[in-house]
Short mmCIF file of C-alpha atoms and ligand atoms in Angstrom, two decimals:
data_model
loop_
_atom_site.label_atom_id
_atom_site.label_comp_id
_atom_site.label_asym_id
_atom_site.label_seq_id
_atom_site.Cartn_x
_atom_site.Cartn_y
_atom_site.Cartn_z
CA UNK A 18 0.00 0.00 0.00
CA UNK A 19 0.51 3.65 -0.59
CA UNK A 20 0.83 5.56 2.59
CA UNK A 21 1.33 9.86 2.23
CA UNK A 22 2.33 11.42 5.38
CA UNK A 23 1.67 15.46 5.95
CA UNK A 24 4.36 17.61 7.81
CA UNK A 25 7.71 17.95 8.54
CA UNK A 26 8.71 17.53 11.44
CA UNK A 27 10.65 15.11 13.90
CA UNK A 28 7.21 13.88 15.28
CA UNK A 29 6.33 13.30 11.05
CA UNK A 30 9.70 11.60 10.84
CA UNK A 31 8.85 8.84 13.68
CA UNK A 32 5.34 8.56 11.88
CA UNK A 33 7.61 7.39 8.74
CA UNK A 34 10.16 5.33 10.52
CA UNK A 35 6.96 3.29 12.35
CA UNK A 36 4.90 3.44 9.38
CA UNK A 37 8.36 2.17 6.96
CA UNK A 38 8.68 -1.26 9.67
CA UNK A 39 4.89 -2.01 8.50
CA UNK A 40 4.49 -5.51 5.86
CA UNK A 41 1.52 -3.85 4.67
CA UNK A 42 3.56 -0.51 3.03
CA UNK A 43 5.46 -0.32 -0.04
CA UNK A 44 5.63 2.94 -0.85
CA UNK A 45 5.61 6.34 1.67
CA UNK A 46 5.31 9.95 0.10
CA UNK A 47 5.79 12.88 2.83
CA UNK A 48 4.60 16.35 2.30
CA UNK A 49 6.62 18.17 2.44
CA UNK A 50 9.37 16.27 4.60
CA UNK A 51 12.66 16.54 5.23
CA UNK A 52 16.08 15.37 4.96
CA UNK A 53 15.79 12.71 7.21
CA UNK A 54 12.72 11.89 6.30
CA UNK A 55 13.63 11.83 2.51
CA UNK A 56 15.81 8.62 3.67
CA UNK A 57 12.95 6.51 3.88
CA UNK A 58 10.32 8.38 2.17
CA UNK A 59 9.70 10.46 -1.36
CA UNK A 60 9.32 13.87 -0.19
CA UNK A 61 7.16 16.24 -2.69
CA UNK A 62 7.47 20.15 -2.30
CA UNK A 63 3.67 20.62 -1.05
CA UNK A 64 3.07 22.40 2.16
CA UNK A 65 1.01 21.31 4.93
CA UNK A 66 -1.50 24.02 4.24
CA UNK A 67 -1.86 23.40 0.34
CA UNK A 68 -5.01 21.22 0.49
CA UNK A 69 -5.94 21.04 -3.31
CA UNK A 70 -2.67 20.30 -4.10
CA UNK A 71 -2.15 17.77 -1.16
CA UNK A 72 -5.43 15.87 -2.36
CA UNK A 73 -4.70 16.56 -6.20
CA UNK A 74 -0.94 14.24 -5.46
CA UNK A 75 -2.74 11.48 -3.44
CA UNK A 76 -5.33 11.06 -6.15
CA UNK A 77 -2.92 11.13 -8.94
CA UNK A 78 -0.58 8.36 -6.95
CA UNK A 79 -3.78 6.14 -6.09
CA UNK A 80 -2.53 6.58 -2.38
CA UNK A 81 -3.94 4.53 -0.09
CA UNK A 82 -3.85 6.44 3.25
CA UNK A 83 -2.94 9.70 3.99
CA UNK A 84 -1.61 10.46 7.60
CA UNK A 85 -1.84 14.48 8.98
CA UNK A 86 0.68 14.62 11.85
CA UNK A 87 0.35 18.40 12.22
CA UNK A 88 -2.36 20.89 14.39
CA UNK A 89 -2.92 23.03 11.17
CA UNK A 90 -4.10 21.56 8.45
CA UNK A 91 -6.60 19.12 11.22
CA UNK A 92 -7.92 22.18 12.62
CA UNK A 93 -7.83 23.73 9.00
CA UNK A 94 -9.95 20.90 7.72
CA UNK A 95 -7.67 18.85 5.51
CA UNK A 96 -9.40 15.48 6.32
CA UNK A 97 -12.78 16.43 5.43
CA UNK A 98 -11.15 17.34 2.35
CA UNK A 99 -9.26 14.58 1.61
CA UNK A 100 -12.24 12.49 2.45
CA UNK A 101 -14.42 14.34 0.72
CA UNK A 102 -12.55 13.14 -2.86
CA UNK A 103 -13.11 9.89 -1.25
CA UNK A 104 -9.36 9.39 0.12
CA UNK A 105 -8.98 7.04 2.98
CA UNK A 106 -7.46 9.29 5.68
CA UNK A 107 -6.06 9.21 9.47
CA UNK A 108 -6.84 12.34 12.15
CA UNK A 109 -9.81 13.93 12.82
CA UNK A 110 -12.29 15.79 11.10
CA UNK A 111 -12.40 19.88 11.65
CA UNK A 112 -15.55 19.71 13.60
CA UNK A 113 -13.50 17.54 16.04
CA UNK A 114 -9.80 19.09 15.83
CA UNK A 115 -11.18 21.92 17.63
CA UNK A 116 -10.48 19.81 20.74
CA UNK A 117 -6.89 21.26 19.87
CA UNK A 118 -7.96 24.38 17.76
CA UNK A 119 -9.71 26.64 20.22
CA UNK A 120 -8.93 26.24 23.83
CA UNK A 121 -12.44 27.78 24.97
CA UNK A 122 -14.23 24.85 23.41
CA UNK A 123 -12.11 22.59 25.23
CA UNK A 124 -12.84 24.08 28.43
CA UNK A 125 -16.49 24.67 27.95
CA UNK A 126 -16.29 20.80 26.79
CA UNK A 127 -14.65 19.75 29.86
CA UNK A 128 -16.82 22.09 32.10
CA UNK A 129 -20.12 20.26 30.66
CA UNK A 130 -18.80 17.19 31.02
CA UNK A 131 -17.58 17.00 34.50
CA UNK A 132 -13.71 16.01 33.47
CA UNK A 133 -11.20 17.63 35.71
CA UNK A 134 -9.45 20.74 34.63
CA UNK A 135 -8.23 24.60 36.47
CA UNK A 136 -10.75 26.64 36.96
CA UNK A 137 -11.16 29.41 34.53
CA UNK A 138 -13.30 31.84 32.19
CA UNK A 139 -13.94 32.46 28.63
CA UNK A 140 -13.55 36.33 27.07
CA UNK A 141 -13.91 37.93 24.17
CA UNK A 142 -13.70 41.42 25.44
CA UNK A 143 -10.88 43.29 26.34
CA UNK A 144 -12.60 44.86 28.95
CA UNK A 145 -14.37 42.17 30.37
CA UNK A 146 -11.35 40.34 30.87
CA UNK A 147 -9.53 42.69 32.54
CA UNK A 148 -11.79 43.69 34.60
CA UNK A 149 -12.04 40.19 36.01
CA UNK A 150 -8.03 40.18 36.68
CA UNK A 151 -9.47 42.93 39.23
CA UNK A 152 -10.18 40.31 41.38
CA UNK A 153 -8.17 37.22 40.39
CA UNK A 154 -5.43 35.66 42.62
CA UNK A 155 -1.71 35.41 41.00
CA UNK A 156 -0.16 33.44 39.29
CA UNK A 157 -2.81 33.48 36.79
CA UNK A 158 -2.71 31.98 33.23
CA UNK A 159 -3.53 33.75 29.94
CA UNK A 160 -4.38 31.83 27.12
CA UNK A 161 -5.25 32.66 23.30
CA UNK A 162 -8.05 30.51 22.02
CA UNK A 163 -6.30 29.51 19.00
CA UNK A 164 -3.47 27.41 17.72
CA UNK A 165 -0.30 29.77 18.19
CA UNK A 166 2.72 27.28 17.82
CA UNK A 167 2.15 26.26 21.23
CA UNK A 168 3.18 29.74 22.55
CA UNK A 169 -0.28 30.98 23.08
CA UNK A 170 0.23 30.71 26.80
CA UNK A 171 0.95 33.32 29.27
CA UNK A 172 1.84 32.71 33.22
CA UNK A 173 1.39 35.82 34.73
CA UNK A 174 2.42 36.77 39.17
CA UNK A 175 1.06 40.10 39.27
CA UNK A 176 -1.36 42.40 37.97
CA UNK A 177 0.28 44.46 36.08
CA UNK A 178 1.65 41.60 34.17
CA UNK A 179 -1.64 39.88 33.55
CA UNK A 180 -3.16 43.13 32.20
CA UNK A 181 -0.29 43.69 29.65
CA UNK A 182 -0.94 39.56 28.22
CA UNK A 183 -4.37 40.22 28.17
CA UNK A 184 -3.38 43.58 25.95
CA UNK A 185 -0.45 41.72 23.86
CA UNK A 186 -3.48 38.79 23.08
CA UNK A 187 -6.46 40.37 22.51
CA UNK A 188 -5.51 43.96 21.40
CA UNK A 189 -1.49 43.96 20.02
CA UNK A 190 -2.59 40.34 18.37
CA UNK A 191 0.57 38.88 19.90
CA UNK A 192 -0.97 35.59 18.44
CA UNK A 193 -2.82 36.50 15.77
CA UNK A 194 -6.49 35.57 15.13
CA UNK A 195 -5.82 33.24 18.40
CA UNK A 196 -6.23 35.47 20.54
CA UNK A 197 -9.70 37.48 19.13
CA UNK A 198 -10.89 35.02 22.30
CA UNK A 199 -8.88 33.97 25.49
CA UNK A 200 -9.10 31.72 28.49
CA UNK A 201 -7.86 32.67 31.65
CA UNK A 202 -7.81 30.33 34.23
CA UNK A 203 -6.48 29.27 37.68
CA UNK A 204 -2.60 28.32 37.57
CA UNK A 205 -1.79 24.79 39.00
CA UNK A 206 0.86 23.23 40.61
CA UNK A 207 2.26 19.86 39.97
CA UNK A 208 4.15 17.95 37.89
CA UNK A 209 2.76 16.91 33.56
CA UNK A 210 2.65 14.06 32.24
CA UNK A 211 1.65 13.53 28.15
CA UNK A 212 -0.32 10.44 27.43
CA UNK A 213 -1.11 10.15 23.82
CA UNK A 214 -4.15 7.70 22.36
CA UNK A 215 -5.46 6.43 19.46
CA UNK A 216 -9.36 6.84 19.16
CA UNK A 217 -11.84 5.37 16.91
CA UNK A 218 -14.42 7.47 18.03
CA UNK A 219 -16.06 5.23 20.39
CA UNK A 220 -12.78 3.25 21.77
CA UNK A 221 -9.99 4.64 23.07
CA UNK A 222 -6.65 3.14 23.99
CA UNK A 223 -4.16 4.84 25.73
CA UNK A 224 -0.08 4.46 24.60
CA UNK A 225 2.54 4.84 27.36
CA UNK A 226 3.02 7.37 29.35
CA UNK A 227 5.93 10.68 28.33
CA UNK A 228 6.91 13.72 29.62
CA UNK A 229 8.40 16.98 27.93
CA UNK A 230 11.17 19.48 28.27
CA UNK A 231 9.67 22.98 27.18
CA UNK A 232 12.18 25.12 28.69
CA UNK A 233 15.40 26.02 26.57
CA UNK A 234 17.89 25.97 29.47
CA UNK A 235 18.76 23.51 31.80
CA UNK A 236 16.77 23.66 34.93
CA UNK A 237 13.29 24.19 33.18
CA UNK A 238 14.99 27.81 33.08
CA UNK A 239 14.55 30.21 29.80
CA UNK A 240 11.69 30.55 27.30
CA UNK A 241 9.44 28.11 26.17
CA UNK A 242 9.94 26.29 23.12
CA UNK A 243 8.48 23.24 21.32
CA UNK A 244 10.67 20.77 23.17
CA UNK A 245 13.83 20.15 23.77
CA UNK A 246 13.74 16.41 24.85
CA UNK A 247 11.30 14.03 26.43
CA UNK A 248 11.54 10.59 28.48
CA UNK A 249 9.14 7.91 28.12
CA UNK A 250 7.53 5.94 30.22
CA UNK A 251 6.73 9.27 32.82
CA UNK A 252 7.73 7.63 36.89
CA UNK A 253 4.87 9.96 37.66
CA UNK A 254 2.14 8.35 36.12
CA UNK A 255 1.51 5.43 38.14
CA UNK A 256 -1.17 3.36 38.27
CA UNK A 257 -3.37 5.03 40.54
CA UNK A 258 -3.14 7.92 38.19
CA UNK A 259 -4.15 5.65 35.32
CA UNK A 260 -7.02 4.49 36.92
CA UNK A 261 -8.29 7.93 37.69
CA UNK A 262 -7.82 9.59 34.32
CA UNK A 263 -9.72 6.31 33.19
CA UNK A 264 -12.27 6.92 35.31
CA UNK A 265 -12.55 10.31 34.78
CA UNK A 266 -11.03 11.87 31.79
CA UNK A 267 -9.91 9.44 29.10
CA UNK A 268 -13.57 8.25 27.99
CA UNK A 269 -15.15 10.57 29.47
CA UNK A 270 -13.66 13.09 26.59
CA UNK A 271 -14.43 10.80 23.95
CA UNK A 272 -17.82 10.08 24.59
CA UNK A 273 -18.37 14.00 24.94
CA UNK A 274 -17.41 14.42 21.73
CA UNK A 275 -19.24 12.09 20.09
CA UNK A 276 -22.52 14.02 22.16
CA UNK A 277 -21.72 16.94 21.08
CA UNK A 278 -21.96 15.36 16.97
CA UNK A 279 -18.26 15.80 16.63
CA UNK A 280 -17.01 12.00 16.79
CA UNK A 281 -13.02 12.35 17.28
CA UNK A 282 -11.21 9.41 15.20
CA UNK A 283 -7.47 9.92 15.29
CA UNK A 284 -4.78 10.40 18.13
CA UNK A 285 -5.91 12.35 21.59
CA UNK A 286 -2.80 13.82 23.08
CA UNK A 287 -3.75 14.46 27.39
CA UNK A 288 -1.46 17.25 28.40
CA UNK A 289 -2.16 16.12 32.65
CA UNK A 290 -0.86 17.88 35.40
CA UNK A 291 -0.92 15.66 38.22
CA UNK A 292 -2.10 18.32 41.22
CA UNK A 293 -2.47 17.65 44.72
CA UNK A 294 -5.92 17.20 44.01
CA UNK A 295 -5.33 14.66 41.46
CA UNK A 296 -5.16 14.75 37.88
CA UNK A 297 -6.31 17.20 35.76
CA UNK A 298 -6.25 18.19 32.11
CA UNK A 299 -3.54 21.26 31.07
CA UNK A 300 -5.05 20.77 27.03
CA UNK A 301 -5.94 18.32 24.54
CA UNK A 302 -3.88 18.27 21.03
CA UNK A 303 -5.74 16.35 18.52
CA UNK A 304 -2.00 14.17 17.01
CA UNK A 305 0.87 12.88 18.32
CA UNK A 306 3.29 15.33 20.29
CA UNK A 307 6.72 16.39 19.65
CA UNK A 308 8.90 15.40 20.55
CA UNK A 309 6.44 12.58 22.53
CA UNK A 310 6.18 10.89 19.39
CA UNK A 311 10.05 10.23 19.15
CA UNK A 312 10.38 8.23 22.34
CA UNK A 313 6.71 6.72 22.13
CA UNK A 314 6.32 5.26 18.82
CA UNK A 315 10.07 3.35 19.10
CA UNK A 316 8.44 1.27 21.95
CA UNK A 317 5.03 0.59 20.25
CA UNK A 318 5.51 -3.36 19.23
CA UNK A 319 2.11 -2.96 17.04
CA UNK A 320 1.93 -2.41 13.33
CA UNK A 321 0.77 1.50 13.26
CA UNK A 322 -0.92 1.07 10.10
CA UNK A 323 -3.01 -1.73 11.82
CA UNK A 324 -3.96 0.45 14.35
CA UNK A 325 -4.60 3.38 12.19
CA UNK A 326 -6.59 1.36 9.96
CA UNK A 327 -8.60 0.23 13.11
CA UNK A 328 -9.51 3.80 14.10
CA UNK A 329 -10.69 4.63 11.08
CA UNK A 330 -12.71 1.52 10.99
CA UNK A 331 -13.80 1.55 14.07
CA UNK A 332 -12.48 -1.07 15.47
CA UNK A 333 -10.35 -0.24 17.77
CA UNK A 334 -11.62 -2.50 20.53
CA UNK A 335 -9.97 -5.16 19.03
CA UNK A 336 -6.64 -3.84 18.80
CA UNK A 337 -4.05 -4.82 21.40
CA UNK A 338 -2.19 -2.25 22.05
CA UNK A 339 1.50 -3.22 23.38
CA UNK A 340 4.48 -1.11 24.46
CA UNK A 341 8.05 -2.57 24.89
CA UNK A 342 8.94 -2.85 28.70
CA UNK A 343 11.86 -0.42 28.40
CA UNK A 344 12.41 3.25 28.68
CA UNK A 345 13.42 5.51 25.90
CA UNK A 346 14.96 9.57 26.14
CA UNK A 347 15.03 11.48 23.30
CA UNK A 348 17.58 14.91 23.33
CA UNK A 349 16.76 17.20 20.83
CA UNK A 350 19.75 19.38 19.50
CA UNK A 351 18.99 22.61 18.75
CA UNK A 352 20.56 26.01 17.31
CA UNK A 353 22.72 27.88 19.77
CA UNK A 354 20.18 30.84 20.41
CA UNK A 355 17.21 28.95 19.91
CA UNK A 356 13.91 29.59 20.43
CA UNK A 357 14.65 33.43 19.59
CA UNK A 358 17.34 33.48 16.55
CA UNK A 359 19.77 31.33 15.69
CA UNK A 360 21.67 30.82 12.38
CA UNK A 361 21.74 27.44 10.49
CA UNK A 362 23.46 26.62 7.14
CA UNK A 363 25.70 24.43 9.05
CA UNK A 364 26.75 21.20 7.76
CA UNK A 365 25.81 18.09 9.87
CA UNK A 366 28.08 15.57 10.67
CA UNK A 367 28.07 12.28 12.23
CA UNK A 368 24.49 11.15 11.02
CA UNK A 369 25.54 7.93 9.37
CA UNK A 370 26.62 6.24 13.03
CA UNK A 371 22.92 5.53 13.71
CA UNK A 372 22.54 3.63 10.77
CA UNK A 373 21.69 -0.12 12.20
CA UNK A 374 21.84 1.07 15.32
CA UNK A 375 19.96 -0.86 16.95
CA UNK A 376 17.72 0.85 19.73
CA UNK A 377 19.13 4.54 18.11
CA UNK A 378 17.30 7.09 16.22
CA UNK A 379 18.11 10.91 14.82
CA UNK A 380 14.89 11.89 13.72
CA UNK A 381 14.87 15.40 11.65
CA UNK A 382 12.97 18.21 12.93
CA UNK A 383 15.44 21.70 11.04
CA UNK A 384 17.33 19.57 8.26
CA UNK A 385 17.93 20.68 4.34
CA UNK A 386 19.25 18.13 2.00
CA UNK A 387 22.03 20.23 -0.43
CA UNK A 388 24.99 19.39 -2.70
CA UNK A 389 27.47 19.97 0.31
CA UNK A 390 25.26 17.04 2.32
CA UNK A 391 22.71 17.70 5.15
CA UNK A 392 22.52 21.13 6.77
CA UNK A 393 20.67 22.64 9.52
CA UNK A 394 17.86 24.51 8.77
CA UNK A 395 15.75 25.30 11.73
CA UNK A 396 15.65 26.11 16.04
CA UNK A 397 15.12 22.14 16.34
CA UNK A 398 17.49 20.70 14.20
CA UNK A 399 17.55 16.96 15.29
CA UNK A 400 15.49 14.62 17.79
CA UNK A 401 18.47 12.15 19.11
CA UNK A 402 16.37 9.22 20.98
CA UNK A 403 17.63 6.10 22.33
CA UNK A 404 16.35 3.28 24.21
CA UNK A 405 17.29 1.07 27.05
CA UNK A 406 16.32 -1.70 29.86
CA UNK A 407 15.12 1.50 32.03
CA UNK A 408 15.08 5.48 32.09
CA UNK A 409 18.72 5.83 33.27
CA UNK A 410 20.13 3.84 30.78
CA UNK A 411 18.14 5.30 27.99
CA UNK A 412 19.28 8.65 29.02
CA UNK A 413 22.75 7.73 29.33
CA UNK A 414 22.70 6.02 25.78
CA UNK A 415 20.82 8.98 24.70
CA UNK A 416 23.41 11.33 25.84
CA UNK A 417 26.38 9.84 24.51
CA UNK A 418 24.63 9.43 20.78
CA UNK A 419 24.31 13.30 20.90
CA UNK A 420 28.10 13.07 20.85
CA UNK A 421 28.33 11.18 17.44
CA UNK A 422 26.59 14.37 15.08
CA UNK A 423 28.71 17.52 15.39
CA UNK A 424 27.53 20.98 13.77
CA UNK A 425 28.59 24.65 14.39
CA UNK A 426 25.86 26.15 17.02
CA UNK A 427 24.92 22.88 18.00
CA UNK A 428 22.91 23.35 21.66
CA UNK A 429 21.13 21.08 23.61
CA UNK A 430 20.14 20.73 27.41
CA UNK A 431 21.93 18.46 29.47
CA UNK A 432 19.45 17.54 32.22
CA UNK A 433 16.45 15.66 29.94
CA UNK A 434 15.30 13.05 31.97
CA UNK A 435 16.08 13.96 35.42
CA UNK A 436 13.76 14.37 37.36
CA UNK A 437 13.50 10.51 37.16
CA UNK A 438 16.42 10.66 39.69
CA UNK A 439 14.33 12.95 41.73
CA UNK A 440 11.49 10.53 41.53
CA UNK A 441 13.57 7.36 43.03
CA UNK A 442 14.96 9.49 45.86
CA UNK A 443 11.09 9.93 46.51
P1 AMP B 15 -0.60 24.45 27.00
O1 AMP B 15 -0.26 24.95 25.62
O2 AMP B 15 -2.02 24.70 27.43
O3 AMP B 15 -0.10 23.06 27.28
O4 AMP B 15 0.31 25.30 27.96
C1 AMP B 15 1.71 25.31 27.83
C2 AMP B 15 2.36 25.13 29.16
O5 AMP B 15 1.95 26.17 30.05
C3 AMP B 15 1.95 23.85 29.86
O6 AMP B 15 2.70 22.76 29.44
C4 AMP B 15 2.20 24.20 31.30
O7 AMP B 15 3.59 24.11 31.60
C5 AMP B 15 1.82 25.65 31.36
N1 AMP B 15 0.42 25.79 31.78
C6 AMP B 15 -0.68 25.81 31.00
N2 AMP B 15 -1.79 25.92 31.74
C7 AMP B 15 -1.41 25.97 33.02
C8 AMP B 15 -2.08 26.08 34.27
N3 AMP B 15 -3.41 26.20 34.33
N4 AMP B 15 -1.35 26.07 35.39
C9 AMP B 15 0.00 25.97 35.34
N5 AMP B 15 0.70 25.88 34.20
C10 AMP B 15 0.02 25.88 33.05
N1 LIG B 16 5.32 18.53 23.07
C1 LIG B 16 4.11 19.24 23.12
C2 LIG B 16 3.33 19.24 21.87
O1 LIG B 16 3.57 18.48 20.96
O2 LIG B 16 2.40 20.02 21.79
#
């Protein structure tokens, strides 16, 4: 079969790596790709947003499947589209991304529905909203309704601060469009977990459990960014933590979807925050996370296109989903100056010694095939994951791949993973 892939990304280049170990698939096309993903794939210069020309090439290839990986073109409506030319395709439908595309649905949603989350209101006046600051208690958290790279979040201590976000969102359009609506809500305290499903619309079965670095410096210290590293399986989420976001979030979100008419078939990504109070829901993205993807999808043992084909059938409830009793860490390597500028150009070396590695991976986030070899061409130039018998090994195999791929401006933080030392000392 013919499988097309959408994005570019190091999440889109684990989607090819799991999708290229599947019997079923002979052929993968990636729009538009990237170097690394150009390895295993044919990558065709179509962006992410260009739907007629996205469902003009999978009609002209007889593809089989097309897989979105990215927020955008969900929330924009590219499945419907696809679909509607009668293309078999894998992510959900626009009147159900908007679990991920506005972040007051989600909440209303959530509020209706009884599923844990901070407490918060909706606005779509400027005055309204600050006016309620007035009599808030700080830290308080802005957000813009919309998809904003996942920098449409504001944590504000004081006052003063709150009322400039609320200005930068709704009037300076910091964000765009996203933030013609925000959410502000009550700022909680404890420590996130991701856990990432695949949903059939009625079913849903959860992978294992990961956790992200958003900070750029060591220390959760600097700006946020769109990961620099992430450790799977999370020491946080335990089993008494499963069993309560069963109970009370997991289903509980898919059913009210299908309620509301907006059945959600594709991957559910739970961004938890385990509080004192138990767990509750940070957001909802409607695909796989990155970097989450790049240390989940090496320990999935099933055949993704099975379980892919299963959502969209809708029969997910006979799928039995297995992950590898191991650990994996994934470092990403970045740009020296990263997430603010950076300059890239810079030739990459050291690539080829993952090749049969087993239990390695580079996945490409920033990479640019050219005459010279592979360059860097982005803030997130490279996802380095490896795997091993627990966390401390995977870091520690992790850590020393980062040493085999050398570039000028090469950055990275040294501390991914840590906090699973914190968590045995507990
Ligand atoms: P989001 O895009 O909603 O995941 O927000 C980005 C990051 O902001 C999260 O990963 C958290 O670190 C932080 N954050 C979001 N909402 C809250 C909240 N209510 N309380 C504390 N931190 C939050
Ligand atoms: N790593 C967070 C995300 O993919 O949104």
């Amino acid at each position: 079969m013919k499988v097309l892939i959408v994005g570019s990304g190091g999440r889109e280049h684990a989607i090819a790596a799991s999708v290229a170990k599947s019997k079923e698939v002979d052929q993968i096309y990636c729009a538009p790709g990237n170097a690394g993903i150009g390895q295993i794939a044919e990558c065709v210069p179509i962006g992410a947003m260009e739907f007629d020309k996205i469902v003009a090439f999978a009609k002209e290839k007889a593809v089989d499947l097309t897989i979105v990986g990215m927020d955008d073109p969900l929330v924009g409506g590219l499945i419907d589209q696809l679909e509607a030319a009668g293309l078999r395709a894998f992510g959900p439908r626009k009147n159900a991304a908007i679990l991920e595309g506005s972040k007051a649905f989600s909440k209303d949603l959530m509020k209706k529905y009884h599923i844990p989350t901070a407490a918060y209101e909706n606005f779509d006046n400027y005055e309204e909203a600050l006016a309620y600051l007035e009599k808030a208690q700080f830290p308080i958290v802005l957000k813009a309704d919309g998809l904003a790279l996942g920098k449409g979040v504001l944590i504000c201590n004081t006052l003063e601060e709150a009322k400039d976000g609320v200005k930068s969102i709704m009037l300076d359009k910091q964000f765009g469009s996203a933030g013609n609506r925000m959410v502000i809500e009550e700022f909680m305290v404890g420590r996130e977990v991701s856990v990432l499903s695949f949903v059939d619309g009625k079913t849903i079965k959860t992978m294992t459990s990961a956790q992200d670095h958003k900070r750029a410096k060591d220390g959760d210290q600097g700006l946020n960014t769109g990961g620099m590293g992430t450790f799977s399986p999370s020491p946080f989420y335990t089993k008494e933590v499963d069993d309560f976001c069963k109970e009370h979030i997991y289903q509980a979100t898919v059913d009210a979807m299908a309620a509301e008419g907006r059945e959600f078939k594709g991957i559910i990504f739970f961004g938890l925050m385990l509080t004192d109070k138990g767990p509750k829901v940070l957001e909802y993205n409607a695909r796989f996370g990155d970097p989450e993807a790049q240390v989940v999808l090496p320990r999935m043992k099933n055949d993704l296109i099975e379980v892919v084909n299963a959502c969209i059938d809708g029969t997910l409830d006979q799928v039995d989903l297995q992950f590898e009793d191991n650990a994996a860490v994934c470092v990403v390597l970045a740009s020296e100056g990263y997430p603010v500028s950076y300059e890239k150009g810079f030739l990459i070396e050291g690539l080829d010694a993952f090749q049969d590695k087993e239990g390695y991976y580079v996945f490409h986030a920033g990479t640019k095939q050219t005459e010279a070899g592979i360059v860097t061409n982005g803030g997130r130039v490279l996802g380095v994951t490896a795997k091993g018998a627990d966390l401390k090994e995977a870091r520690d195999n992790a850590y020393k791949a980062t040493e085999w791929i050398s570039f000028e401006n090469k950055y990275m933080r040294s501390d991914i993973g840590k906090a699973i030392d914190e968590a045995k000392e507990n």
